Every structure is written in C-alpha cells, then in structure tokens.
Amino acid sequence: MGNSLGTVPGARRSPAGARLRRIFGVDMVLLHAPSVWDFRDEVIVAGPLADVIPSTTEFEMYPVGLTSIAAYLEANNYNVRMVNLAYRMLRRPGFDVPARIARLRAPVFGIDLHWLPHANGALGIAELVKKIHPEAKVLVGGMSASYFHRELMDNPAIDFVLRGDSTEEPCRQLLRALREGTPLAEVQNLTWRRDDGTVVENPLSFVPADLDWTEVPAYEFMLHAVFKYGSLSDFLPYLRWLRYPSTMLLNSRGCPYDCAACGGGRTGYATVAGRSRPGLRSPEKLVADARLISTFSRAPIFMVHDPRAGGMARARRFFELFAAAGVANELVIEAFFPMGQDFFGMVRRATSAWSLQITIESHDPKVRRINGKFPCGNEALERTIAAALAEGCGKLDLFFMVGLSGQTPESAMGTVDYCRHLVERFGADPRLQFYVAPLGPFLDPGSRAYEHATELGFRRRFTTLSEHRGAMLGPTWQEMLSYETDWMTREQIVATTYRVGAALNDLKREAGLIDEATHDIVAAHLHTAVRVLAEVQALTTVAEPERQRRLASVAKALGAANSANLVAEDELRWKTANGIRVSGLLLRLLAGALVRETGRGIARWRGRYDTHVATPRCLPPVDK
C-alpha cells in the first residue's frame, strides 16, 4: 500500500506527489448498497415490506454506524468518503454505478451488511468493487455480516469482516495495520484470510460498555463532509429526506428487552455482537446531539429505544437537560412497556412538541407475551394511550404485525376490531393512528425467533447467507419470506396482511382519520399489488423468453405495487415544521471544521496518524 493509505495505484511516486496523496488521498470509501443489485434490471413485487419505514423497498437508509466510523477515522487523520449508492440509484435511474466506483480510488472499500435484506446488494457491490479495483481490499461489517462472517470469507471478493456493533476502533486498527504492515492478528474483532487461504477469527474483544466515547450519529462529520467532498447526494439517508427530513438520537447499542423477532434484543446482541448488556449514551451526550441537530434542522428528532432504558433516573436527567437546552424540534419517543401521566407530563414540560410510537404487534395480550412486545393487558395499554393524549402528545402511532408466533389469520384480523374499539374509546381522536406490516422479509439472525425457531413455532426456510441473497430476487415477497409458522403459511401471511391493511384503511376513512383521497390512493395501490403479485406468480411456469416479455409488461405497475399498499406516504409524517435551516451556530461549527481539516491535512503531510485513539472500557466476553 506504500506509506500512505491514500496512494493511488499507478501514480508516480515522487516525494512531492506522495505528500500530496497523503493530504488529499482517500484512505477508505464506505458504500451503502441497495437491497438488490441491480434492482433496476429486476421485476420484484416487494409489496408492503417498506410501507411503515422512511426508506423504500431498496432500504436506502444506511446504518448510522457508517457515520461514526467515518468521523472516528477522520479524527485520527484518515480521509474517509461515504457514498449512498442506493440513494443515488433511486434518485437518478440512469446513475452509472460501475463508472462511479471506478472514479473512487482508495486502498480499502467498506460495505455495510447490517440488515439482512441487504444480502443481495451488499455482496453484489462487493463483487463489483473487486472487479473494478482488484488491488483494493474489501471490508464488510454490520450485524448480519458478523453473524455470517465465516460464510462471507468463502467469497473471494471479500478480504475482511469486522464483527460486532462498535467497529470504529477496530477499523482504525485495520487501517493502521495495512499502512504500517503490522500483524492483522492484532486487529480486534477481525475475521481475515492468510496468504495460504486459511481464515482467521480474531477475538471479539472490542465491546464498549457505553457510547460516550464516539459520536453516533456523527452529524458534525456529515455536515463538513458534504463540503469537503462536494456532494450532498452521497450522504442523504433516504429518497424523500429533503421533503420529509427526520433525525435521530441513538439511545443505546443493544436493548434490555428480548422481543422474539428482533435481532436488536438481548439474545441477538449477545449472539452476534458479544454484548452482555446495552451500551448506553449518556443524557449529556444525547442532549448535545439534539442541540447540534437543531442548528441545521427543524425536523422532528426520533429517539431510538424507550427513554427509560437504563432506568428512570437516567430518563429524568435526560428530560431535565433537554428542557434546559431549549431544543425547539419535536421529540418522538418510543414506549416498550406502559407509561403513566406523570412520565408524559415530564415529557410535555421538557419539549416544545412531542409524539409517541408504540409497537404492540398484536391486540391479543397472549400473543404479545409470547413475542415479548408490550407484554401487558390491553387496559394497561389503553391507560398509556389516554395519558399520552391527555399530556399533549401530537401524534400517537400504534404498529401491528402479521406473521407472529401464536398468531392465526383470524387473530390477525382481530386487529381491525380492536382498532375500531380504540376509535370508539378515544372519540376518533385524529392523533391516534394505527398501522400494520408483515414480519418480513426475513427473521433477524441472532433473534430468538431465528435461534429457537421450533420452540416459537417458526419454520425457517433459509439457513445460509447465500439463500437469503437469492431470496431477495423474489420475484414476489411471498417467495422472499424466510419462514412460515405453525399457524400460518406464507400464502396466508401475504393474504392476511393485505386483508388487514385494506380493512384498516376503510376504518380510518370511516372514522375520519384520513381523507377520501388518501384512502383511495392506498386502496388503488393495494388492489394493484394483489393483482401484480398474482400475475408474476403465474409466470413461474411460463418458458423464456415469453416470461421476460410478460414480466416487462408487469413492470409498469411496480411503482404502485411496491408503495402505499397499507398506508399512504403522508400518514406516517409528523406535522411540525421541517426542513434545513442555516443558523449562526451552524456556520461557526462549519468554520471550526475547516480549521480542524486544515490541521488534519498538516498532520497527514507529516505522516502523523492515529492521534485520537479512544480506549473505552469494554465488557467481558459473553459465555456461549
């Protein structure tokens, strides 16, 4: 690699040229792939898989860990560039991915495989990078990559896998080892390949006890990187962000709860990331993040995880500091178990506006207890709703799911009757909204549902990463589903999801929770989705090339079939002021970033790297 990771292969090696490459050369490119590579060449009926999340069915929202990795490496004088390929491809259908990758020059390309639905796209992009830049090293990381790290190393396009949920410091160790030629065996959490092809699994020893040692999400890095690299589109998190921007506070890595289907629960993080307990971000750091967000955005701030993670004392401290900071953005919080009016009163006093999201998955308390979500009776749930509305909650979203352990088609349809009961009990309050989504397309590796499938009544269809990669090609989301249950087949999961969605859409119109136009958009898209799904499935027995010709005719309806099947785009949006703002504090932050960047350039000129190495306290290994 030479003396600088930024060295461009084939460049002249004059002393002046080498120094310039030290300053301006990119040491690592971080790429976020679409869920399918290349989705523009495929006809896939993904249906409602992305209806209740901000991104599209290509899951173009990158994991926030990419920003913290980049920020940490830049603090240690490495140049790191991020490119959201999924966003660029969605934004401009003619976007030339191979040409873009060819223009990117770096000795290391990092690709996230955090969520398993990226199995197809992440591996496809990894193979494309290796084809275009055979001399470069390809690094993959994320929770799914950590789970399947051994299988990933069977792919010759992949040189390294970094395991765990906090790979900022191990990534720095890897870049230093490549730059200095020191042993790769010393890089924590690394899976790698010796020259003789032997795969080595270094200990999973870097598991920080908290999140205060790093910036995550690293908003300040993203702000100055937009100017440093001259591209806003490379950093935008999802297709509609400029129209409906949202930001987040990351409460923790890991979770104190253990919901059956969640790879982010206790079982998932212990199995995949070696984490025995959540790594929390302090109230002080969270509020500092919120203040930074308020310098550039008026959009709502979503706090990931229940604010009570870590205890009530920590929650009270957060809201005290949030109130003192005077952050004007709406705060959106989650509830994982019942909350009372005293708690919501504290939230109201601390914020200018606030909203609440509760994922209860099922109206049936027995099903909820089996699956671990909001494991209480309905009266406790409804007291929580009443208290939130009484204390000024601006929007209260309830999320239900289809495909759960213990859930029959009839039980899933009971969601509609329960939502009708809620409409009547709360007088069709327009702030109370409800949504449904299928549990899919895959069971999260590491979750209880994946690791103990038989005990919970799940029948897994896929075991390997390769099988999950192939499944993303569908051609319909019925074929993508990685499981069936003892209570529902895949066909029943698909049909029931559409039935519940249609009935809830009708109920919301009848109750005046949505207008006629919104109802009609969802109804039309749902009708199209059901029709297109049946047409594509019927083509499985049609011989080529006739099958391709018919698929091409179906492709025209894919936009409607893959969006707003169950809920209209605007239904999930918060109504508070949004958009980008330019404040004096933001300008001062950017000026400070310019000064820091100059200092880092000088350090690189002098060959000084690894100047801000963090040494957080780490958790002991998890007993397996």
Coordinates of C-alpha atoms in Angstrom, one line a residue, residues 478-479 481 483-484 488-497 537:
Q478 CA -44.2 -14.3 -0.8
E479 CA -41.1 -16.1 -2.2
L481 CA -40.4 -14.7 3.2
Y483 CA -40.3 -18.5 7.4
E484 CA -43.7 -19.9 7.9
M488 CA -49.9 -19.5 9.0
T489 CA -48.3 -20.5 5.7
R490 CA -46.6 -17.9 3.6
E491 CA -49.6 -17.6 1.4
Q492 CA -51.8 -16.9 4.4
I493 CA -49.3 -14.3 5.8
V494 CA -49.4 -12.4 2.5
A495 CA -53.2 -12.6 2.0
T496 CA -53.9 -11.7 5.7
T497 CA -51.5 -8.7 5.6
Q537 CA -46.5 -15.8 -9.6

